[in-house]
Structures are given as C-alpha cells and as structure tokens.
PDB file of C-alpha atoms in Angstrom:
ATOM      1  CA  MET O   1      84.651  90.072 109.254  1.00 43.00           C
ATOM      2  CA  SER O   2      83.683  90.456 112.878  1.00 47.00           C
ATOM      3  CA  THR O   3      81.430  93.710 113.378  1.00 55.00           C
ATOM      4  CA  GLU O   4      83.213  94.665 116.516  1.00 56.00           C
ATOM      5  CA  GLY O   5      86.283  96.153 114.647  1.00 56.00           C
ATOM      6  CA  GLY O   6      83.810  98.084 112.571  1.00 64.00           C
ATOM      7  CA  THR O   7      81.933  99.260 115.315  1.00 73.00           C
ATOM      8  CA  LYS O   8      85.001 100.421 117.365  1.00 71.00           C
ATOM      9  CA  ALA O   9      86.419 102.280 114.191  1.00 74.00           C
ATOM     10  CA  VAL O  10      82.948 103.948 113.783  1.00 81.00           C
ATOM     11  CA  LEU O  11      82.811 105.149 117.486  1.00 78.00           C
ATOM     12  CA  ALA O  12      86.229 106.415 117.417  1.00 75.00           C
ATOM     13  CA  ALA O  13      85.556 108.559 114.239  1.00 77.00           C
ATOM     14  CA  ALA O  14      82.069 109.834 115.493  1.00 80.00           C
ATOM     15  CA  ALA O  15      83.725 111.106 118.639  1.00 79.00           C
ATOM     16  CA  ALA O  16      86.555 112.698 116.676  1.00 77.00           C
ATOM     17  CA  ASN O  17      84.263 114.448 114.214  1.00 80.00           C
ATOM     18  CA  GLY O  18      81.626 115.651 116.678  1.00 84.00           C
ATOM     19  CA  PHE O  19      84.343 117.465 118.797  1.00 84.00           C
ATOM     20  CA  ILE O  20      85.891 118.777 115.579  1.00 86.00           C
ATOM     21  CA  ALA O  21      82.788 120.128 113.826  1.00 88.00           C
ATOM     22  CA  ILE O  22      82.162 122.152 117.061  1.00 89.00           C
ATOM     23  CA  THR O  23      85.617 123.689 116.778  1.00 90.00           C
ATOM     24  CA  LYS O  24      85.344 124.333 113.340  1.00 89.00           C
ATOM     25  CA  PHE O  25      82.068 126.111 113.485  1.00 91.00           C
ATOM     26  CA  GLY O  26      83.796 128.205 116.340  1.00 90.00           C
ATOM     27  CA  ALA O  27      86.291 129.310 113.883  1.00 89.00           C
ATOM     28  CA  TRP O  28      84.150 130.029 111.131  1.00 88.00           C
ATOM     29  CA  LEU O  29      81.845 132.491 113.434  1.00 89.00           C
ATOM     30  CA  LEU O  30      84.892 134.256 114.495  1.00 87.00           C
ATOM     31  CA  THR O  31      86.465 134.736 111.160  1.00 86.00           C
ATOM     32  CA  GLY O  32      84.153 134.108 108.281  1.00 84.00           C
ATOM     33  CA  SER O  33      86.524 131.837 106.712  1.00 86.00           C
ATOM     34  CA  SER O  34      84.674 129.992 103.796  1.00 85.00           C
ATOM     35  CA  SER O  35      87.189 126.845 104.227  1.00 85.00           C
ATOM     36  CA  MET O  36      86.364 126.515 107.879  1.00 88.00           C
ATOM     37  CA  LEU O  37      82.422 126.483 106.953  1.00 88.00           C
ATOM     38  CA  ALA O  38      82.978 123.858 104.326  1.00 88.00           C
ATOM     39  CA  GLU O  39      85.198 122.036 106.584  1.00 89.00           C
ATOM     40  CA  GLY O  40      82.540 122.305 109.631  1.00 89.00           C
ATOM     41  CA  ILE O  41      79.935 120.864 107.353  1.00 90.00           C
ATOM     42  CA  HIS O  42      82.033 118.013 106.249  1.00 87.00           C
ATOM     43  CA  SER O  43      82.581 117.101 109.696  1.00 88.00           C
ATOM     44  CA  VAL O  44      78.703 117.258 110.492  1.00 89.00           C
ATOM     45  CA  ALA O  45      78.254 114.974 107.590  1.00 88.00           C
ATOM     46  CA  ASP O  46      80.730 112.657 108.658  1.00 85.00           C
ATOM     47  CA  THR O  47      79.328 112.478 112.167  1.00 87.00           C
ATOM     48  CA  GLY O  48      75.782 111.801 110.684  1.00 87.00           C
ATOM     49  CA  ASN O  49      77.392 109.110 108.414  1.00 85.00           C
ATOM     50  CA  GLN O  50      78.866 107.473 111.413  1.00 85.00           C
ATOM     51  CA  ALA O  51      75.504 107.396 113.038  1.00 88.00           C
ATOM     52  CA  LEU O  52      73.850 105.873 109.911  1.00 89.00           C
ATOM     53  CA  LEU O  53      76.424 103.117 110.221  1.00 87.00           C
ATOM     54  CA  LEU O  54      75.340 102.389 113.772  1.00 88.00           C
ATOM     55  CA  VAL O  55      71.814 102.430 113.034  1.00 89.00           C
ATOM     56  CA  GLY O  56      72.540  99.953 110.066  1.00 89.00           C
ATOM     57  CA  GLY O  57      74.612  97.593 112.073  1.00 87.00           C
ATOM     58  CA  ARG O  58      71.848  97.593 114.918  1.00 89.00           C
ATOM     59  CA  ASN O  59      69.025  96.991 112.307  1.00 90.00           C
ATOM     60  CA  ALA O  60      71.175  94.163 110.686  1.00 89.00           C
ATOM     61  CA  LYS O  61      70.726  92.319 113.986  1.00 88.00           C
ATOM     62  CA  LYS O  62      66.864  92.011 113.888  1.00 91.00           C
ATOM     63  CA  MET O  63      65.636  88.477 113.538  1.00 90.00           C
ATOM     64  CA  ALA O  64      64.305  87.272 110.158  1.00 89.00           C
ATOM     65  CA  ASP O  65      60.531  87.369 109.750  1.00 90.00           C
ATOM     66  CA  GLU O  66      57.719  86.355 107.318  1.00 90.00           C
ATOM     67  CA  GLU O  67      58.235  89.616 105.206  1.00 91.00           C
ATOM     68  CA  HIS O  68      62.247  89.446 105.369  1.00 91.00           C
ATOM     69  CA  PRO O  69      62.791  85.649 105.611  1.00 91.00           C
ATOM     70  CA  PHE O  70      66.546  86.008 104.995  1.00 90.00           C
ATOM     71  CA  GLY O  71      66.824  88.467 107.561  1.00 90.00           C
ATOM     72  CA  TYR O  72      67.913  92.527 107.540  1.00 91.00           C
ATOM     73  CA  GLY O  73      71.640  91.965 106.886  1.00 90.00           C
ATOM     74  CA  ARG O  74      71.781  94.221 103.903  1.00 90.00           C
ATOM     75  CA  SER O  75      70.737  97.071 106.382  1.00 92.00           C
ATOM     76  CA  ARG O  76      74.430  97.823 106.605  1.00 91.00           C
ATOM     77  CA  TYR O  77      74.978  98.033 103.067  1.00 92.00           C
ATOM     78  CA  LEU O  78      72.028 100.559 102.806  1.00 92.00           C
ATOM     79  CA  ALA O  79      73.512 102.491 105.416  1.00 91.00           C
ATOM     80  CA  GLY O  80      76.764 102.455 103.550  1.00 89.00           C
ATOM     81  CA  PHE O  81      74.980 103.757 100.495  1.00 91.00           C
ATOM     82  CA  LEU O  82      73.365 106.386 102.393  1.00 92.00           C
ATOM     83  CA  VAL O  83      76.588 107.686 103.446  1.00 91.00           C
ATOM     84  CA  SER O  84      77.729 108.302  99.974  1.00 90.00           C
ATOM     85  CA  VAL O  85      74.485 110.113  99.549  1.00 91.00           C
ATOM     86  CA  VAL O  86      74.995 112.503 102.644  1.00 90.00           C
ATOM     87  CA  LEU O  87      78.725 112.874 101.733  1.00 89.00           C
ATOM     88  CA  PHE O  88      77.946 113.938  98.227  1.00 89.00           C
ATOM     89  CA  SER O  89      75.167 116.396  99.168  1.00 88.00           C
ATOM     90  CA  LEU O  90      75.407 117.804 102.328  1.00 85.00           C
ATOM     91  CA  GLY O  91      79.590 117.903 101.902  1.00 87.00           C
ATOM     92  CA  GLY O  92      80.547 118.114  98.612  1.00 90.00           C
ATOM     93  CA  LEU O  93      77.778 120.145  96.931  1.00 92.00           C
ATOM     94  CA  PHE O  94      77.559 122.383  99.893  1.00 90.00           C
ATOM     95  CA  ALA O  95      81.427 123.216  99.754  1.00 90.00           C
ATOM     96  CA  LEU O  96      81.268 123.867  95.909  1.00 93.00           C
ATOM     97  CA  TYR O  97      78.028 126.179  96.535  1.00 91.00           C
ATOM     98  CA  GLU O  98      79.825 128.118  99.407  1.00 87.00           C
ATOM     99  CA  ALA O  99      83.033 128.408  97.174  1.00 90.00           C
ATOM    100  CA  TRP O 100      80.891 129.563  94.546  1.00 92.00           C
ATOM    101  CA  HIS O 101      79.362 132.249  96.660  1.00 86.00           C
ATOM    102  CA  LYS O 102      82.494 133.756  98.115  1.00 85.00           C
ATOM    103  CA  TYR O 103      83.795 133.622  94.738  1.00 88.00           C
ATOM    104  CA  GLN O 104      80.845 135.875  93.488  1.00 86.00           C
ATOM    105  CA  ALA O 105      81.382 138.067  96.502  1.00 80.00           C
ATOM    106  CA  LEU O 106      84.970 138.789  95.548  1.00 82.00           C
ATOM    107  CA  ALA O 107      83.871 139.566  91.777  1.00 75.00           C
ATOM    108  CA  ASP O 108      81.233 141.928  93.026  1.00 71.00           C
ATOM    109  CA  PRO O 109      82.731 144.506  95.717  1.00 61.00           C
ATOM    110  CA  SER O 110      79.058 145.609  96.386  1.00 55.00           C
ATOM    111  CA  HIS O 111      78.526 142.092  97.886  1.00 52.00           C
ATOM    112  CA  ALA O 112      81.576 141.911 100.040  1.00 53.00           C
ATOM    113  CA  GLU O 113      81.462 140.189 103.316  1.00 57.00           C
ATOM    114  CA  ASP O 114      83.436 140.017 106.509  1.00 58.00           C
ATOM    115  CA  SER O 115      86.562 137.772 105.901  1.00 65.00           C
ATOM    116  CA  ILE O 116      89.375 136.224 107.757  1.00 70.00           C
ATOM    117  CA  LEU O 117      91.239 139.289 106.951  1.00 71.00           C
ATOM    118  CA  ASP O 118      89.296 141.419 109.006  1.00 75.00           C
ATOM    119  CA  SER O 119      88.925 139.399 111.807  1.00 74.00           C
ATOM    120  CA  PRO O 120      91.317 139.850 114.885  1.00 81.00           C
ATOM    121  CA  TRP O 121      90.853 135.978 115.282  1.00 80.00           C
ATOM    122  CA  TRP O 122      92.533 135.142 112.203  1.00 79.00           C
ATOM    123  CA  TRP O 123      94.903 132.700 113.993  1.00 82.00           C
ATOM    124  CA  VAL O 124      92.259 130.714 115.216  1.00 86.00           C
ATOM    125  CA  PRO O 125      91.379 128.606 112.148  1.00 88.00           C
ATOM    126  CA  LEU O 126      95.023 127.729 112.029  1.00 90.00           C
ATOM    127  CA  VAL O 127      94.935 126.125 115.243  1.00 91.00           C
ATOM    128  CA  VAL O 128      91.637 124.378 114.645  1.00 91.00           C
ATOM    129  CA  LEU O 129      92.882 122.838 111.853  1.00 90.00           C
ATOM    130  CA  VAL O 130      96.153 121.688 113.264  1.00 91.00           C
ATOM    131  CA  PHE O 131      94.319 120.133 116.106  1.00 89.00           C
ATOM    132  CA  ALA O 132      91.615 118.542 113.546  1.00 89.00           C
ATOM    133  CA  ILE O 133      94.504 116.915 111.624  1.00 90.00           C
ATOM    134  CA  GLY O 134      96.006 115.416 114.890  1.00 89.00           C
ATOM    135  CA  ALA O 135      92.408 114.351 115.819  1.00 84.00           C
ATOM    136  CA  GLU O 136      91.469 112.930 112.406  1.00 84.00           C
ATOM    137  CA  GLY O 137      95.124 111.079 112.348  1.00 88.00           C
ATOM    138  CA  MET O 138      94.184 109.277 115.554  1.00 86.00           C
ATOM    139  CA  SER O 139      90.824 108.295 114.216  1.00 81.00           C
ATOM    140  CA  LEU O 140      92.437 106.863 110.918  1.00 87.00           C
ATOM    141  CA  ARG O 141      95.039 104.912 113.072  1.00 87.00           C
ATOM    142  CA  THR O 142      92.340 103.355 114.729  1.00 83.00           C
ATOM    143  CA  ALA O 143      90.616 102.557 111.580  1.00 83.00           C
ATOM    144  CA  LEU O 144      93.661 101.307 109.815  1.00 88.00           C
ATOM    145  CA  LYS O 145      94.552  99.233 113.083  1.00 87.00           C
ATOM    146  CA  GLU O 146      91.254  97.374 112.833  1.00 82.00           C
ATOM    147  CA  VAL O 147      91.540  96.866 108.958  1.00 85.00           C
ATOM    148  CA  GLY O 148      95.065  95.366 109.683  1.00 84.00           C
ATOM    149  CA  LYS O 149      93.304  92.613 111.602  1.00 82.00           C
ATOM    150  CA  VAL O 150      91.137  91.454 108.764  1.00 80.00           C
ATOM    151  CA  ARG O 151      92.745  92.357 105.330  1.00 80.00           C
ATOM    152  CA  GLY O 152      95.615  89.774 105.639  1.00 76.00           C
ATOM    153  CA  GLN O 153      98.089  90.287 102.846  1.00 80.00           C
ATOM    154  CA  GLN O 154      95.615  92.302 100.754  1.00 83.00           C
ATOM    155  CA  SER O 155      96.799  96.076  99.899  1.00 85.00           C
ATOM    156  CA  LEU O 156      94.641  98.793 101.454  1.00 84.00           C
ATOM    157  CA  LEU O 157      92.866  99.621  98.024  1.00 84.00           C
ATOM    158  CA  LYS O 158      92.202  95.880  97.299  1.00 86.00           C
ATOM    159  CA  PHE O 159      90.879  95.540 100.847  1.00 85.00           C
ATOM    160  CA  ILE O 160      88.293  98.635 100.257  1.00 84.00           C
ATOM    161  CA  ARG O 161      87.313  97.175  96.913  1.00 83.00           C
ATOM    162  CA  SER O 162      86.792  93.316  98.193  1.00 83.00           C
ATOM    163  CA  ALA O 163      85.285  94.076 101.756  1.00 84.00           C
ATOM    164  CA  LYS O 164      82.025  92.740 102.342  1.00 85.00           C
ATOM    165  CA  SER O 165      81.548  94.669 105.449  1.00 84.00           C
ATOM    166  CA  PRO O 166      80.760  98.407 104.604  1.00 85.00           C
ATOM    167  CA  GLU O 167      82.028  99.792 108.027  1.00 83.00           C
ATOM    168  CA  LEU O 168      85.843  99.933 107.743  1.00 83.00           C
ATOM    169  CA  PRO O 169      86.131 100.804 104.226  1.00 86.00           C
ATOM    170  CA  VAL O 170      83.584 103.715 104.604  1.00 86.00           C
ATOM    171  CA  ILE O 171      85.386 105.049 107.946  1.00 85.00           C
ATOM    172  CA  VAL O 172      88.853 104.546 106.285  1.00 88.00           C
ATOM    173  CA  LEU O 173      87.808 106.504 103.207  1.00 89.00           C
ATOM    174  CA  GLU O 174      86.139 109.086 105.282  1.00 86.00           C
ATOM    175  CA  ASP O 175      89.240 109.766 107.417  1.00 87.00           C
ATOM    176  CA  ILE O 176      91.590 109.907 104.513  1.00 91.00           C
ATOM    177  CA  ALA O 177      89.178 112.217 102.704  1.00 90.00           C
ATOM    178  CA  ALA O 178      89.170 114.534 106.028  1.00 88.00           C
ATOM    179  CA  LEU O 179      92.763 114.626 106.112  1.00 92.00           C
ATOM    180  CA  VAL O 180      93.246 115.595 102.739  1.00 94.00           C
ATOM    181  CA  GLY O 181      90.333 118.370 103.021  1.00 91.00           C
ATOM    182  CA  LEU O 182      92.064 119.527 106.292  1.00 91.00           C
ATOM    183  CA  THR O 183      95.076 120.055 104.282  1.00 94.00           C
ATOM    184  CA  PHE O 184      93.484 121.810 101.517  1.00 94.00           C
ATOM    185  CA  ALA O 185      91.755 124.124 104.136  1.00 91.00           C
ATOM    186  CA  LEU O 186      94.955 124.767 106.184  1.00 92.00           C
ATOM    187  CA  ALA O 187      96.613 125.793 102.640  1.00 94.00           C
ATOM    188  CA  GLY O 188      93.804 128.084 101.711  1.00 91.00           C
ATOM    189  CA  VAL O 189      93.684 129.884 105.004  1.00 91.00           C
ATOM    190  CA  GLY O 190      97.370 129.904 105.266  1.00 92.00           C
ATOM    191  CA  LEU O 191      97.840 131.203 101.740  1.00 93.00           C
ATOM    192  CA  THR O 192      95.129 133.806 102.406  1.00 91.00           C
ATOM    193  CA  LEU O 193      96.750 135.195 105.371  1.00 91.00           C
ATOM    194  CA  LEU O 194     100.220 135.259 103.674  1.00 92.00           C
ATOM    195  CA  THR O 195      99.102 136.844 100.672  1.00 92.00           C
ATOM    196  CA  GLN O 196      96.158 138.881 101.695  1.00 88.00           C
ATOM    197  CA  GLN O 197      94.130 137.486  98.920  1.00 90.00           C
ATOM    198  CA  LEU O 198      90.903 135.789  99.694  1.00 88.00           C
ATOM    199  CA  ILE O 199      90.954 133.813  96.475  1.00 91.00           C
ATOM    200  CA  PHE O 200      92.970 131.209  98.034  1.00 93.00           C
ATOM    201  CA  ASP O 201      90.555 130.486 100.847  1.00 89.00           C
ATOM    202  CA  VAL O 202      87.881 130.081  97.988  1.00 91.00           C
ATOM    203  CA  LEU O 203      89.940 127.737  96.047  1.00 94.00           C
ATOM    204  CA  GLY O 204      90.466 125.824  99.284  1.00 91.00           C
ATOM    205  CA  THR O 205      86.814 125.483  99.841  1.00 91.00           C
ATOM    206  CA  ALA O 206      86.118 124.338  96.079  1.00 94.00           C
ATOM    207  CA  MET O 207      88.964 121.753  96.554  1.00 95.00           C
ATOM    208  CA  ILE O 208      87.391 120.404  99.606  1.00 92.00           C
ATOM    209  CA  GLY O 209      84.043 120.036  97.522  1.00 92.00           C
ATOM    210  CA  VAL O 210      85.570 118.163  94.691  1.00 95.00           C
ATOM    211  CA  LEU O 211      87.456 115.705  97.116  1.00 94.00           C
ATOM    212  CA  LEU O 212      84.085 114.902  98.895  1.00 92.00           C
ATOM    213  CA  VAL O 213      82.170 114.483  95.605  1.00 94.00           C
ATOM    214  CA  VAL O 214      84.856 112.225  94.419  1.00 93.00           C
ATOM    215  CA  VAL O 215      84.977 110.007  97.689  1.00 92.00           C
ATOM    216  CA  ALA O 216      81.181 109.932  97.622  1.00 92.00           C
ATOM    217  CA  ILE O 217      81.171 108.648  94.237  1.00 93.00           C
ATOM    218  CA  ILE O 218      83.440 105.844  95.013  1.00 91.00           C
ATOM    219  CA  LEU O 219      81.449 104.808  97.980  1.00 90.00           C
ATOM    220  CA  ALA O 220      78.283 104.661  96.144  1.00 91.00           C
ATOM    221  CA  ILE O 221      79.733 102.587  93.368  1.00 90.00           C
ATOM    222  CA  GLU O 222      81.271  99.855  95.923  1.00 86.00           C
ATOM    223  CA  THR O 223      78.250  99.820  98.149  1.00 89.00           C
ATOM    224  CA  ARG O 224      75.855  99.663  95.403  1.00 89.00           C
ATOM    225  CA  SER O 225      77.726  96.636  93.972  1.00 88.00           C
ATOM    226  CA  MET O 226      76.672  94.911  97.588  1.00 88.00           C
ATOM    227  CA  LEU O 227      73.402  96.198  97.452  1.00 88.00           C
ATOM    228  CA  LEU O 228      72.859  94.572  94.199  1.00 88.00           C
ATOM    229  CA  GLY O 229      74.207  91.157  95.231  1.00 88.00           C
ATOM    230  CA  GLU O 230      77.565  89.985  95.311  1.00 91.00           C
ATOM    231  CA  GLY O 231      78.909  86.435  95.570  1.00 93.00           C
ATOM    232  CA  ALA O 232      81.279  85.378  98.202  1.00 93.00           C
ATOM    233  CA  SER O 233      84.904  86.242  97.803  1.00 90.00           C
ATOM    234  CA  GLU O 234      87.138  83.931  95.742  1.00 90.00           C
ATOM    235  CA  GLU O 235      88.879  82.423  98.790  1.00 90.00           C
ATOM    236  CA  ASN O 236      85.393  81.412 100.229  1.00 94.00           C
ATOM    237  CA  GLN O 237      84.214  79.903  97.045  1.00 95.00           C
ATOM    238  CA  GLN O 238      87.493  77.758  96.867  1.00 95.00           C
ATOM    239  CA  ARG O 239      86.691  76.719 100.424  1.00 96.00           C
ATOM    240  CA  ILE O 240      83.210  75.748  99.579  1.00 96.00           C
ATOM    241  CA  GLN O 241      84.421  73.962  96.342  1.00 95.00           C
ATOM    242  CA  ARG O 242      86.900  71.803  98.404  1.00 95.00           C
ATOM    243  CA  ALA O 243      84.285  71.173 101.146  1.00 96.00           C
ATOM    244  CA  LEU O 244      81.988  69.915  98.632  1.00 96.00           C
ATOM    245  CA  GLU O 245      83.986  67.876  96.804  1.00 94.00           C
ATOM    246  CA  GLU O 246      85.544  66.103  99.835  1.00 93.00           C
ATOM    247  CA  THR O 247      82.166  64.997 101.174  1.00 93.00           C
ATOM    248  CA  ASP O 248      82.079  61.452 100.973  1.00 92.00           C
ATOM    249  CA  GLY O 249      79.482  60.283  98.211  1.00 90.00           C
ATOM    250  CA  VAL O 250      79.743  63.431  96.059  1.00 91.00           C
ATOM    251  CA  ASP O 251      80.539  62.311  92.381  1.00 89.00           C
ATOM    252  CA  ARG O 252      81.255  65.944  91.416  1.00 91.00           C
ATOM    253  CA  VAL O 253      80.070  69.426  92.087  1.00 93.00           C
ATOM    254  CA  ILE O 254      78.259  70.251  88.889  1.00 92.00           C
ATOM    255  CA  HIS O 255      77.866  74.141  89.691  1.00 92.00           C
ATOM    256  CA  PHE O 256      76.993  76.386  92.928  1.00 95.00           C
ATOM    257  CA  ARG O 257      76.023  79.993  93.377  1.00 95.00           C
ATOM    258  CA  THR O 258      76.758  82.158  96.551  1.00 96.00           C
ATOM    259  CA  LEU O 259      75.027  85.396  97.478  1.00 95.00           C
ATOM    260  CA  HIS O 260      75.952  87.798 100.544  1.00 94.00           C
ATOM    261  CA  LEU O 261      72.672  88.385 102.436  1.00 93.00           C
ATOM    262  CA  GLY O 262      74.809  90.492 104.718  1.00 90.00           C
ATOM    263  CA  PRO O 263      78.422  91.046 105.520  1.00 89.00           C
ATOM    264  CA  GLU O 264      78.669  87.745 107.654  1.00 88.00           C
ATOM    265  CA  GLN O 265      75.558  85.913 105.963  1.00 92.00           C
ATOM    266  CA  ILE O 266      75.955  83.986 102.556  1.00 95.00           C
ATOM    267  CA  LEU O 267      73.562  81.905 100.625  1.00 96.00           C
ATOM    268  CA  LEU O 268      74.726  78.979  99.060  1.00 96.00           C
ATOM    269  CA  ALA O 269      73.040  77.192  96.292  1.00 96.00           C
ATOM    270  CA  ALA O 270      74.726  73.885  94.828  1.00 96.00           C
ATOM    271  CA  LYS O 271      73.867  71.141  92.402  1.00 95.00           C
ATOM    272  CA  LEU O 272      75.918  68.057  93.294  1.00 95.00           C
ATOM    273  CA  GLY O 273      76.282  64.918  91.107  1.00 93.00           C
ATOM    274  CA  VAL O 274      75.265  61.530  92.991  1.00 92.00           C
ATOM    275  CA  ASN O 275      75.428  58.135  92.027  1.00 90.00           C
ATOM    276  CA  ARG O 276      72.486  56.350  90.276  1.00 88.00           C
ATOM    277  CA  ALA O 277      72.231  53.871  92.509  1.00 87.00           C
ATOM    278  CA  ASP O 278      71.868  55.793  95.848  1.00 88.00           C
ATOM    279  CA  THR O 279      68.625  55.436  97.661  1.00 91.00           C
ATOM    280  CA  ALA O 280      66.524  58.643  98.801  1.00 92.00           C
ATOM    281  CA  ALA O 281      68.277  58.027 102.277  1.00 94.00           C
ATOM    282  CA  ASP O 282      71.471  57.721 100.864  1.00 93.00           C
ATOM    283  CA  VAL O 283      70.942  61.106  98.813  1.00 93.00           C
ATOM    284  CA  ALA O 284      69.534  62.887 102.229  1.00 95.00           C
ATOM    285  CA  ASP O 285      72.514  61.785 104.266  1.00 95.00           C
ATOM    286  CA  LEU O 286      74.819  63.007 101.590  1.00 94.00           C
ATOM    287  CA  ILE O 287      73.214  66.308 101.418  1.00 95.00           C
ATOM    288  CA  ASN O 288      73.375  66.719 105.302  1.00 95.00           C
ATOM    289  CA  ARG O 289      77.228  65.826 105.243  1.00 95.00           C
ATOM    290  CA  ALA O 290      77.817  68.140 102.829  1.00 96.00           C
ATOM    291  CA  GLU O 291      76.033  71.140 104.411  1.00 96.00           C
ATOM    292  CA  ALA O 292      78.021  70.395 107.528  1.00 95.00           C
ATOM    293  CA  SER O 293      81.064  70.298 105.556  1.00 96.00           C
ATOM    294  CA  VAL O 294      80.496  73.574 103.894  1.00 96.00           C
ATOM    295  CA  ARG O 295      79.606  75.138 107.299  1.00 96.00           C
ATOM    296  CA  ALA O 296      82.820  74.017 108.908  1.00 95.00           C
ATOM    297  CA  ALA O 297      84.759  75.449 106.130  1.00 95.00           C
ATOM    298  CA  VAL O 298      82.843  78.869 105.685  1.00 96.00           C
ATOM    299  CA  PRO O 299      80.862  79.545 108.997  1.00 95.00           C
ATOM    300  CA  HIS O 300      79.096  82.734 106.975  1.00 94.00           C
ATOM    301  CA  VAL O 301      77.416  80.234 105.176  1.00 95.00           C
ATOM    302  CA  THR O 302      73.898  80.474 106.962  1.00 93.00           C
ATOM    303  CA  VAL O 303      71.555  79.589 104.095  1.00 94.00           C
ATOM    304  CA  CYS O 304      72.380  76.256 102.175  1.00 95.00           C
ATOM    305  CA  TYR O 305      70.050  74.643  99.513  1.00 95.00           C
ATOM    306  CA  ILE O 306      71.792  71.587  97.766  1.00 95.00           C
ATOM    307  CA  GLU O 307      69.996  69.735  94.988  1.00 94.00           C
ATOM    308  CA  PRO O 308      71.239  66.400  93.962  1.00 94.00           C
ATOM    309  CA  ASP O 309      71.462  65.317  90.321  1.00 91.00           C
ATOM    310  CA  ILE O 310      72.966  62.495  87.859  1.00 87.00           C
ATOM    311  CA  TYR O 311      75.752  64.264  86.385  1.00 79.00           C
ATOM    312  CA  ASN O 312      75.684  64.239  82.243  1.00 74.00           C
ATOM    313  CA  PRO O 313      78.957  65.451  80.505  1.00 70.00           C
ATOM    314  CA  HIS O 314      76.793  66.272  77.258  1.00 66.00           C
ATOM    315  CA  HIS O 315      74.355  68.368  79.123  1.00 62.00           C
ATOM    316  CA  THR O 316      76.494  70.306  81.810  1.00 49.00           C
ATOM    317  CA  PRO O 317      79.972  71.899  81.197  1.00 50.00           C
ATOM    318  CA  THR O 318      82.324  71.611  83.937  1.00 46.00           C
ATOM    319  CA  THR O 319      84.893  74.185  82.784  1.00 42.00           C
ATOM    320  CA  SER O 320      84.038  76.798  85.012  1.00 46.00           C
ATOM    321  CA  LEU O 321      81.979  77.077  88.217  1.00 45.00           C
ATOM    322  CA  HIS O 322      80.070  80.109  86.826  1.00 45.00           C
ATOM    323  CA  GLN O 323      78.833  78.296  83.860  1.00 45.00           C
ATOM    324  CA  GLU O 324      74.985  77.754  83.848  1.00 46.00           C
ATOM    325  CA  PRO O 325      73.925  74.075  82.909  1.00 45.00           C
ATOM    326  CA  GLN O 326      73.059  73.705  79.110  1.00 43.00           C
ATOM    327  CA  PRO O 327      69.834  72.523  78.181  1.00 40.00           C
TER     328      PRO O 327
END
C-alpha cells in the first residue's frame, strides 16, 4: 500500500479534529456539559494521534544505519500502537472518570455544579454536535475512499485486520468511533434537555468512554501483531512461491519465510533445492535470477536471502510452506 493515501486521510482527519476540538471545548465552557468535555478531549486525543502517525511515517523514511541495518520502517507500527495508548488513556479513561465525577455530583447535592440546564447557551452543544457529525462524516468518507483504492475485494473488517500499513485502518476506526461517540453525546445532551435530567448527560459520557476503550484495545491488538513481526500476506506468499518455482534451475522450493520490516518492506529467507551437478557459478546465477524474479513479482521484497541446498525427501517435509526442516 502506498503511503500517499494514508497520509491524505491522516491530514484530512487532523484538520477536522483540530477544528472540532475547539468548538467542543467552547460548548463545554458555555454549558458545563460533561458529554461535550469528553468529546473535546476525544478530539484532542484524535488530533494528537494523527500527529503521531505523521511523525511515524516521517521517521520510517530514514535511511538504514549500523544500529538499524534494516531501516526504520517499523516506526509506523510503533506510532499506531502509541495511538491506541493515547486513545485508551486520554480518551477512554478520562471520559469514564468525568462520567463518574458527574455522577457523584448528582448523588451528592452539596457538590452540585453548574450544568447545561442552568445555561442560556443550552442550544450550543446541539449545534456543535450536528456540525461535528458532518465534519467527521466527511473525514470518514475521505478515509473510506482511500481504503477503496487498496482493499480490492476484501470487506472493510478484513482489510482492517489484514492491512500491513497502520495509517488507514487507524483513521477509519478513529472516524467510526468519533461518529458513534458524537451520536452518544447528541443523545445524552438531547435527552437531558428534553427530560431535564442530567443523568442522561452522564450516561452519554460513560458510553463515550467505553467506546474509546474498546476501540483502543482493538487497535492495540492489531498493531501489536505487526510490532511482533507478521509475515507477508497470503497473496504475496503465493506470488513469491510461484516466482521461485518458475525460476529456471530451481529443483524445488524447500521452504521460505517472510517478515514485514515495514508496511512496504518485506524480508525473504528461502531455501531452494538445486541440482547436484550445478557448479558454484551455476548456483550463484540461479540465486540472482530467483531474487530478480521475486522482486518483479513482489516489489516490496527489499531484503532477500536465498540458501541453496540438495533436496532430501527423507529430511524435509514438503506438505506445508510453514513447516521447519526435520533433523
């Protein structure tokens, strides 16, 4: 996946969230609505998260050095994981704390605070929330448009789970969470104004907190998998297999392993069966042809190590690409 689409989606989301955060905090200051405060913090967290993704993408472009011989491609995965941490703590836990704080205030009249019911600006949160839903909808539309260019026939859920680039899945999940959270806030504020009961504002805030915690956990699980090291997609593994098998002189592919060094960087280690009669020059030429064939089939294979061997059916099972050779 090219980083261009991901960067475009990140910038669109950052612009939307930055402006929305200002309007939400303004509505909170005017009315004291806990839902608006939770949503304001949510937008601040999202804006910071987009900045993290941009920084991660920039660091990933640094040239390899002696300390990091395979480059800095995983900086993008680290940024994605940090996004989940920020969303969990600054977004989810803060919203839950605010809901609990407001609930205690309701339960103890001596700690009563000014609320949206006491403000002449009670209508402002409704306007801000409707505007925010429109802005977040446009941001999600941009993200889904970029996703549509790269996900092919995959469902959106499968794309999010299988994507090797973190930017688009993170932005899509954040935008969906933002729209659902805004709906919770709108319902909480609206029901509070209709019933004159502040408990609905508290419940809206709590639901926002639970939503953000759940989304943060999902993001953490997906990005953690990439940080630990995922192999190439099944499609790319099949392409690599065909490219190696079709290389002239390769007796068979004994086994191979792949590892993503970054979203667009794959390390390949393969063991190929060669003819016993081949000379060293023949084997070297075969390896060069195999590497060229693989890179033509999967350009993201940037690091390639191929080991020649004499195939022995009694020592090496061939039923699966993922089986280790037996001693």
